JSON list of C-alpha atoms in Angstrom, two decimals:
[
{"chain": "A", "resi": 85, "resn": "UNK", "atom": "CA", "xyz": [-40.92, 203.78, -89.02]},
{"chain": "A", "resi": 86, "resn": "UNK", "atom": "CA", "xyz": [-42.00, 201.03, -86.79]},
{"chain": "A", "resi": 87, "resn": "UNK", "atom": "CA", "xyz": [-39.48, 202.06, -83.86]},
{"chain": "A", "resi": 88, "resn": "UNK", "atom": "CA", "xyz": [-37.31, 204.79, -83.05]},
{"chain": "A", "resi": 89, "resn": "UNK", "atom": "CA", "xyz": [-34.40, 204.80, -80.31]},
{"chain": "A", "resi": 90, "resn": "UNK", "atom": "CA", "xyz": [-36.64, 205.95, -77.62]},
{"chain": "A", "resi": 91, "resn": "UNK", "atom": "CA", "xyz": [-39.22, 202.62, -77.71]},
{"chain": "A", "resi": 92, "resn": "UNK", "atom": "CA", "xyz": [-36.26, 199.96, -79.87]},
{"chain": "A", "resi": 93, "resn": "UNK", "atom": "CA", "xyz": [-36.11, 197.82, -76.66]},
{"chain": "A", "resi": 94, "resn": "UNK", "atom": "CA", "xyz": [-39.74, 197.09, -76.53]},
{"chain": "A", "resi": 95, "resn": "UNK", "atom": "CA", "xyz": [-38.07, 194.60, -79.14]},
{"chain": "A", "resi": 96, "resn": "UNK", "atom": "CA", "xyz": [-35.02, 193.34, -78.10]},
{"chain": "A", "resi": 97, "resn": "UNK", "atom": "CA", "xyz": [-33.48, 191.90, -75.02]},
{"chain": "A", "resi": 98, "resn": "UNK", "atom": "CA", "xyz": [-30.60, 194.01, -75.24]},
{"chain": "A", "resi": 99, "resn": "UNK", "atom": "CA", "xyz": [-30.30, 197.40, -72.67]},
{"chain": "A", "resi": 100, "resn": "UNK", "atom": "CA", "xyz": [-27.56, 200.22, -73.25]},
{"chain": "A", "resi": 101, "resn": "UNK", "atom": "CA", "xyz": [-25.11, 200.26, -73.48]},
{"chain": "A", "resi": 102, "resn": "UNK", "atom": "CA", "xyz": [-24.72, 197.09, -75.47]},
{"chain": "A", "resi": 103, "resn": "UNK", "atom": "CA", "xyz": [-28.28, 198.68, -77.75]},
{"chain": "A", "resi": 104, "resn": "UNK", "atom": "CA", "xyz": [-26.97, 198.71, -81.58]},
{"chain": "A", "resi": 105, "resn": "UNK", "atom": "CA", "xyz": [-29.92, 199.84, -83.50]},
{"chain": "A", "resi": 106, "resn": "UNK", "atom": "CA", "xyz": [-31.67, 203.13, -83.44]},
{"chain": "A", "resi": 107, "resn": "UNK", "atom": "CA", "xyz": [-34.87, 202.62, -85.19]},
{"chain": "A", "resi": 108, "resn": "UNK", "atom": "CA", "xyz": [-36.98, 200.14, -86.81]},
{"chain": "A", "resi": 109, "resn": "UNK", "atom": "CA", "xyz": [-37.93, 201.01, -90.25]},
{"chain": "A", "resi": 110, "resn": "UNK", "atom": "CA", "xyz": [-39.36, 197.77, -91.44]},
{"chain": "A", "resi": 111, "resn": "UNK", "atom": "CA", "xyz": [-40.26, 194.59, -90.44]},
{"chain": "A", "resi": 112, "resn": "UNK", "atom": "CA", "xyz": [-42.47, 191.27, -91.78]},
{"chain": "A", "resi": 113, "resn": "UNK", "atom": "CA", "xyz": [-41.87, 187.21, -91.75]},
{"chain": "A", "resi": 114, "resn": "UNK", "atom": "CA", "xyz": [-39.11, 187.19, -94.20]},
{"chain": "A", "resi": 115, "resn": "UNK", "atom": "CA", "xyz": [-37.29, 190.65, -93.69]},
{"chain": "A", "resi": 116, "resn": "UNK", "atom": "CA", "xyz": [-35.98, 193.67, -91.28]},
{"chain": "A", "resi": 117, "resn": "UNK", "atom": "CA", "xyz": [-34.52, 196.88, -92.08]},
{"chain": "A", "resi": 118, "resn": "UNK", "atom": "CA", "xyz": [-32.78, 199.13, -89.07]},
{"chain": "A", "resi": 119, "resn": "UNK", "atom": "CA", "xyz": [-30.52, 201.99, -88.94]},
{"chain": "A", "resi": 120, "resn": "UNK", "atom": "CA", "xyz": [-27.79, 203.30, -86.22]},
{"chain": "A", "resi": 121, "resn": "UNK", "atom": "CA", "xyz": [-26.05, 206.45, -85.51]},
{"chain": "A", "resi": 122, "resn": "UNK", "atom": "CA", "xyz": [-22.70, 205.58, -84.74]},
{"chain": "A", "resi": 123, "resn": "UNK", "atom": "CA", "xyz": [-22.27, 207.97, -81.65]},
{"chain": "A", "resi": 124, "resn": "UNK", "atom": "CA", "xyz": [-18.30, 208.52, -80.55]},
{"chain": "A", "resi": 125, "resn": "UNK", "atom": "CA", "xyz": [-19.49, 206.63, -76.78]},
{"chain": "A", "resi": 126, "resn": "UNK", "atom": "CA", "xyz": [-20.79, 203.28, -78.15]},
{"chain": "A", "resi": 127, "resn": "UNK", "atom": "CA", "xyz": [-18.92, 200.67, -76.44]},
{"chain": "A", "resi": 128, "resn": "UNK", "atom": "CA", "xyz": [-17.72, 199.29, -80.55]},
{"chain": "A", "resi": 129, "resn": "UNK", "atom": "CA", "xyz": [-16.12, 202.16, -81.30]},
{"chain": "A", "resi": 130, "resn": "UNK", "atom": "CA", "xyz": [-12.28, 202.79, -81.50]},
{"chain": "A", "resi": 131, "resn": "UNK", "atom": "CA", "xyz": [-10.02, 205.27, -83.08]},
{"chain": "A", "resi": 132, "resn": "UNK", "atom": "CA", "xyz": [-13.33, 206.65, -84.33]},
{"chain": "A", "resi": 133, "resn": "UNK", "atom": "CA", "xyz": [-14.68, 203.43, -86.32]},
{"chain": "A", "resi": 134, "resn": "UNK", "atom": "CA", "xyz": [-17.26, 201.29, -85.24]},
{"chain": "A", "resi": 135, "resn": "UNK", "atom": "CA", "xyz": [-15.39, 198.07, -84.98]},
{"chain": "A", "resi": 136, "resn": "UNK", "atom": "CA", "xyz": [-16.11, 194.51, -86.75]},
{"chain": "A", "resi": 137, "resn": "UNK", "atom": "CA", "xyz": [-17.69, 192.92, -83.60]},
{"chain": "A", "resi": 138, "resn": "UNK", "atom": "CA", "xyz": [-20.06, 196.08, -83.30]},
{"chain": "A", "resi": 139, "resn": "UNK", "atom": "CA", "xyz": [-21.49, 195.28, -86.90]},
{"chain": "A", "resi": 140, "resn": "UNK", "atom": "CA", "xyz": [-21.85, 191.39, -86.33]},
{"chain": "A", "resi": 141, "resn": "UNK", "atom": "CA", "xyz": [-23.98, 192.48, -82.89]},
{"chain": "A", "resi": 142, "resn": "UNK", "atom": "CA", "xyz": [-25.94, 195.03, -85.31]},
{"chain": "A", "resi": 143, "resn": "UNK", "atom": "CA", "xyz": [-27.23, 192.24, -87.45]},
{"chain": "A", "resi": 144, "resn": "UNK", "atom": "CA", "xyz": [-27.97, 190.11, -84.84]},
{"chain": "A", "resi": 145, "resn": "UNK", "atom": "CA", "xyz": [-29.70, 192.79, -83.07]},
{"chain": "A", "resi": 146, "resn": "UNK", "atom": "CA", "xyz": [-31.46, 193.63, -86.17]},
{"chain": "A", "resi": 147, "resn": "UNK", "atom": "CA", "xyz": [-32.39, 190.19, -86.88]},
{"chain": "A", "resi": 148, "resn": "UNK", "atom": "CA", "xyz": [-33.65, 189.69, -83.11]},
{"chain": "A", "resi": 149, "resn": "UNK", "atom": "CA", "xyz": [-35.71, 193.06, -83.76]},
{"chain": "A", "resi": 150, "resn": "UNK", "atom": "CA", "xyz": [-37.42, 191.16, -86.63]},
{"chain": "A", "resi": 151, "resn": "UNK", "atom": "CA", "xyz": [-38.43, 188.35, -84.24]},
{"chain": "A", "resi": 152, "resn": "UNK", "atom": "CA", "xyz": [-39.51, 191.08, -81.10]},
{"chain": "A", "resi": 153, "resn": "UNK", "atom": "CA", "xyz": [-41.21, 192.77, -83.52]},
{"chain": "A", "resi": 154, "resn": "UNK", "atom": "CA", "xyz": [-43.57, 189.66, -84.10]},
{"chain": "A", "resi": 155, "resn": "UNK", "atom": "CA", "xyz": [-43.43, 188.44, -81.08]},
{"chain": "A", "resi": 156, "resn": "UNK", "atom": "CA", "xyz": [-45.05, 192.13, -79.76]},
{"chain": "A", "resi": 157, "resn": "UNK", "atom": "CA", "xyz": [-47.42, 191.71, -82.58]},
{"chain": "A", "resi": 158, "resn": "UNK", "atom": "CA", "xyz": [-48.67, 188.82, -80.84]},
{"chain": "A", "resi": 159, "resn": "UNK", "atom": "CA", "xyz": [-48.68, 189.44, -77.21]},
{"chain": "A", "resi": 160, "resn": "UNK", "atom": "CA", "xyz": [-45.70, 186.68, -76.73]},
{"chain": "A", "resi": 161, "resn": "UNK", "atom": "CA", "xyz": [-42.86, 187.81, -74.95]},
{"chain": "A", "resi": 162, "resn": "UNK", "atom": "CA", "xyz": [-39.66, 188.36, -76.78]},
{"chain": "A", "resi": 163, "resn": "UNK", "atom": "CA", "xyz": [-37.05, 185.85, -76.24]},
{"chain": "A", "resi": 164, "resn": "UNK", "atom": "CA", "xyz": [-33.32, 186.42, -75.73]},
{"chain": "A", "resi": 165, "resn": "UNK", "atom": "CA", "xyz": [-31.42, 185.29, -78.83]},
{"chain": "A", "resi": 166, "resn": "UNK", "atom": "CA", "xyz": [-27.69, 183.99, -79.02]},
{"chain": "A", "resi": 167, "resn": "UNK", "atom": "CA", "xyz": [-25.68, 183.90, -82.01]},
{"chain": "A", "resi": 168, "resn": "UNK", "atom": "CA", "xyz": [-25.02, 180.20, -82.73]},
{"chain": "A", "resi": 169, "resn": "UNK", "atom": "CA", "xyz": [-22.71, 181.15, -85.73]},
{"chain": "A", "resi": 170, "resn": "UNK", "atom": "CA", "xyz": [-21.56, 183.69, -87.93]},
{"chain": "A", "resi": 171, "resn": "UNK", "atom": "CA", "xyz": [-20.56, 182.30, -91.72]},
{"chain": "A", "resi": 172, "resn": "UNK", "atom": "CA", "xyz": [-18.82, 184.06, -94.88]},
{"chain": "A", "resi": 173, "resn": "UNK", "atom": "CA", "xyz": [-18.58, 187.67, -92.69]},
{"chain": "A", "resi": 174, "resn": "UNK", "atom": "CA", "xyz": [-17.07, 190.00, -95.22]},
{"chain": "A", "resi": 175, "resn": "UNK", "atom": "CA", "xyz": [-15.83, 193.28, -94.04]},
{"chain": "A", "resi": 176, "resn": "UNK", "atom": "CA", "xyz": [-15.27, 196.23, -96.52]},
{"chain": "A", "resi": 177, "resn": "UNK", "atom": "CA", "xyz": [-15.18, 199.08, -94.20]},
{"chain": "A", "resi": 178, "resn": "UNK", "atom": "CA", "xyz": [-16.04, 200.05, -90.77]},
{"chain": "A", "resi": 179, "resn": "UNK", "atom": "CA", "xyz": [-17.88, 203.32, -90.57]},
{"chain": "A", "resi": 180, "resn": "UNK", "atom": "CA", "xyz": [-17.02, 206.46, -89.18]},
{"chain": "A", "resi": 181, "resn": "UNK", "atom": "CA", "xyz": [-18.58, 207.74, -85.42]},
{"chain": "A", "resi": 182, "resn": "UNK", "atom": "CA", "xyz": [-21.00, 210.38, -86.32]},
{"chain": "A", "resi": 183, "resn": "UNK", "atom": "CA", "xyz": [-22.25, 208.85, -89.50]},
{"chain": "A", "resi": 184, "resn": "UNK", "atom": "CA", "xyz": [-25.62, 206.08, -89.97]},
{"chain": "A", "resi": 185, "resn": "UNK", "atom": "CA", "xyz": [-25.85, 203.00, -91.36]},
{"chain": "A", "resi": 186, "resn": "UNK", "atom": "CA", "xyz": [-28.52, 200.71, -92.45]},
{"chain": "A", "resi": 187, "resn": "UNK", "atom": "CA", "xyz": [-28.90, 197.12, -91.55]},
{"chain": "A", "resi": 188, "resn": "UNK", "atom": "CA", "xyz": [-30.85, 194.79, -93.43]},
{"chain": "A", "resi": 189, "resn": "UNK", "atom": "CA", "xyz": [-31.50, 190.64, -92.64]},
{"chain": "A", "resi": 190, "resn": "UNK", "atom": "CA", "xyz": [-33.33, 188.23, -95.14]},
{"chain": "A", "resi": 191, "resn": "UNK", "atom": "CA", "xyz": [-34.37, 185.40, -93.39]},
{"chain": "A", "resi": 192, "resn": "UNK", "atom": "CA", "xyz": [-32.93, 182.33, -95.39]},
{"chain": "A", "resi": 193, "resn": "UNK", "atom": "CA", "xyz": [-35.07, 179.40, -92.91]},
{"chain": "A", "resi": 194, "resn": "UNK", "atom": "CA", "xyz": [-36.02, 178.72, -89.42]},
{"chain": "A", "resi": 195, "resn": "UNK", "atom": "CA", "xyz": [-35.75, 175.65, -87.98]},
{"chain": "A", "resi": 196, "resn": "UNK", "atom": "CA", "xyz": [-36.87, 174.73, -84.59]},
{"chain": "A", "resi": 197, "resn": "UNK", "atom": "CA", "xyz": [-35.53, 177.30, -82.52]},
{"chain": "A", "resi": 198, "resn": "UNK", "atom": "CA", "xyz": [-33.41, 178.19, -84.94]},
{"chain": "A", "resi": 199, "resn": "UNK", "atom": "CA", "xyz": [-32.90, 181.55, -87.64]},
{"chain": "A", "resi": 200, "resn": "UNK", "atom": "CA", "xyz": [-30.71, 181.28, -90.22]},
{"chain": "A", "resi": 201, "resn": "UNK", "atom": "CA", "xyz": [-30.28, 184.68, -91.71]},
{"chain": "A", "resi": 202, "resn": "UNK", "atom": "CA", "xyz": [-28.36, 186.72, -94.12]},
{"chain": "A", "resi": 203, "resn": "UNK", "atom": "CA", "xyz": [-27.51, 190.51, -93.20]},
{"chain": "A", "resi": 204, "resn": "UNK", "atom": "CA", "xyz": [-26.21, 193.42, -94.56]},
{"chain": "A", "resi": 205, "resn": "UNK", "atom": "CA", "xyz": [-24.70, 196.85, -93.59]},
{"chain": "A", "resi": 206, "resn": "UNK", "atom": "CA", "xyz": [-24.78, 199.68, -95.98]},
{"chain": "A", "resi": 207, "resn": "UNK", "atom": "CA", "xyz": [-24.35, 203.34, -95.67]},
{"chain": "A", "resi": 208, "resn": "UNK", "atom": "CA", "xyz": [-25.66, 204.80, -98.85]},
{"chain": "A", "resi": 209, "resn": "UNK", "atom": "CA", "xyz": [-25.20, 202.05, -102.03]},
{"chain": "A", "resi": 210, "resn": "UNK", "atom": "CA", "xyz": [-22.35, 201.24, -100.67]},
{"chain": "A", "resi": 211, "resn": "UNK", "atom": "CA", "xyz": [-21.71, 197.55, -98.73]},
{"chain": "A", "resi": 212, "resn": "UNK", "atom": "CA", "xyz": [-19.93, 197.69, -95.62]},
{"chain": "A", "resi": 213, "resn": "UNK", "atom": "CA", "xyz": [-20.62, 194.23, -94.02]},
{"chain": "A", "resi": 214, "resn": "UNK", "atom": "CA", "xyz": [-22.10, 191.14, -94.90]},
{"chain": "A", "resi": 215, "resn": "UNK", "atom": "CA", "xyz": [-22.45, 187.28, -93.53]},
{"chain": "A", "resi": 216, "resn": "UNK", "atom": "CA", "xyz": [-24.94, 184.69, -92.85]},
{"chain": "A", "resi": 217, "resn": "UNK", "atom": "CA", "xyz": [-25.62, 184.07, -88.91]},
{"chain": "A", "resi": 218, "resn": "UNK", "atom": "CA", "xyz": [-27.90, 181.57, -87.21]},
{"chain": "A", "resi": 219, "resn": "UNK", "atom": "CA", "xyz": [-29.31, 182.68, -84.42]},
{"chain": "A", "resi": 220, "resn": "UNK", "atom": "CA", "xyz": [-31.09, 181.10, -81.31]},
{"chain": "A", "resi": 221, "resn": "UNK", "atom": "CA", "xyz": [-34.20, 182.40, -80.25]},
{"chain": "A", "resi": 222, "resn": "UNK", "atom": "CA", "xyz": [-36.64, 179.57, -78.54]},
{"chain": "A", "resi": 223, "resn": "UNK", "atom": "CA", "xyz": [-40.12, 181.49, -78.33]},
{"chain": "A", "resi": 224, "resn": "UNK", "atom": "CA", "xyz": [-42.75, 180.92, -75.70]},
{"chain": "A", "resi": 225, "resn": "UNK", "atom": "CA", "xyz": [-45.77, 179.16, -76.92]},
{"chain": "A", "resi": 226, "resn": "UNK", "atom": "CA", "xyz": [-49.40, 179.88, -75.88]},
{"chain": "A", "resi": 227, "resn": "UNK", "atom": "CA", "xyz": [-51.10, 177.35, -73.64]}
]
């Protein structure tokens, strides 16, 4: 475990109560894993499901924990990241409040400023969410 929910934001822009991941369990140049508890308060969650634009901000989150993560590695501050576009999303269930799921990006290429990325939501084998997302992140540079 790299980062639990007490120290996440050390690597991510994001503060509560828009923070979707709980810990960090993995992170290197090509890959992140992350979980969340899907608490009844989080702002995503309605009629006791964690909605579809709740899991699109958990992969981006999770991808922009894969670039804080490096960026902390290296002294560089993290960047804030915007979701240029979201491609192919594929929804097969929203989970339940109360229950964890696991978030996992492969990242495809980077270009410029630019991630493009491939993440997916699972809570046990099964596959909640999927899509491809490029994401903006423009990291400061050493002088």
């Amino acid at each position: 475990m790299l980062a639990t929910k007490e120290d996440i934001t050390r690597y991510i822009p994001q503060r509560a109560p828009i923070v979707m991941i709980h810990d960090l369990v993995e992170a290197d140049a090509d890959r992140v894993v992350t979980r969340l508890q899907v608490e009844p308060d989080n702002i995503f969650v309605w009629g006791g499901r964690l909605e579809a634009p709740g899991l699109v901000e958990n992969i981006a989150q999770t991808a922009a924990a894969q670039i804080g993560y490096y960026c902390a590695q290296n002294n560089i501050p993290v960047p804030v990241g915007y979701i240029a576009a979201v491609k192919d999303l594929q929804i097969a269930a929203l989970p339940l409040q109360n229950s964890q799921i696991t978030t996992s990006v492969r990242i495809l290429h980077k270009v410029m400023d630019f991630t493009v990325a491939r993440g997916e939501i699972t809570q046990g084998d099964r596959v909640l969410c999927s899509c491809e997302m490029k994401i903006l992140a423009k990291l400061e540079t050493r002088s």
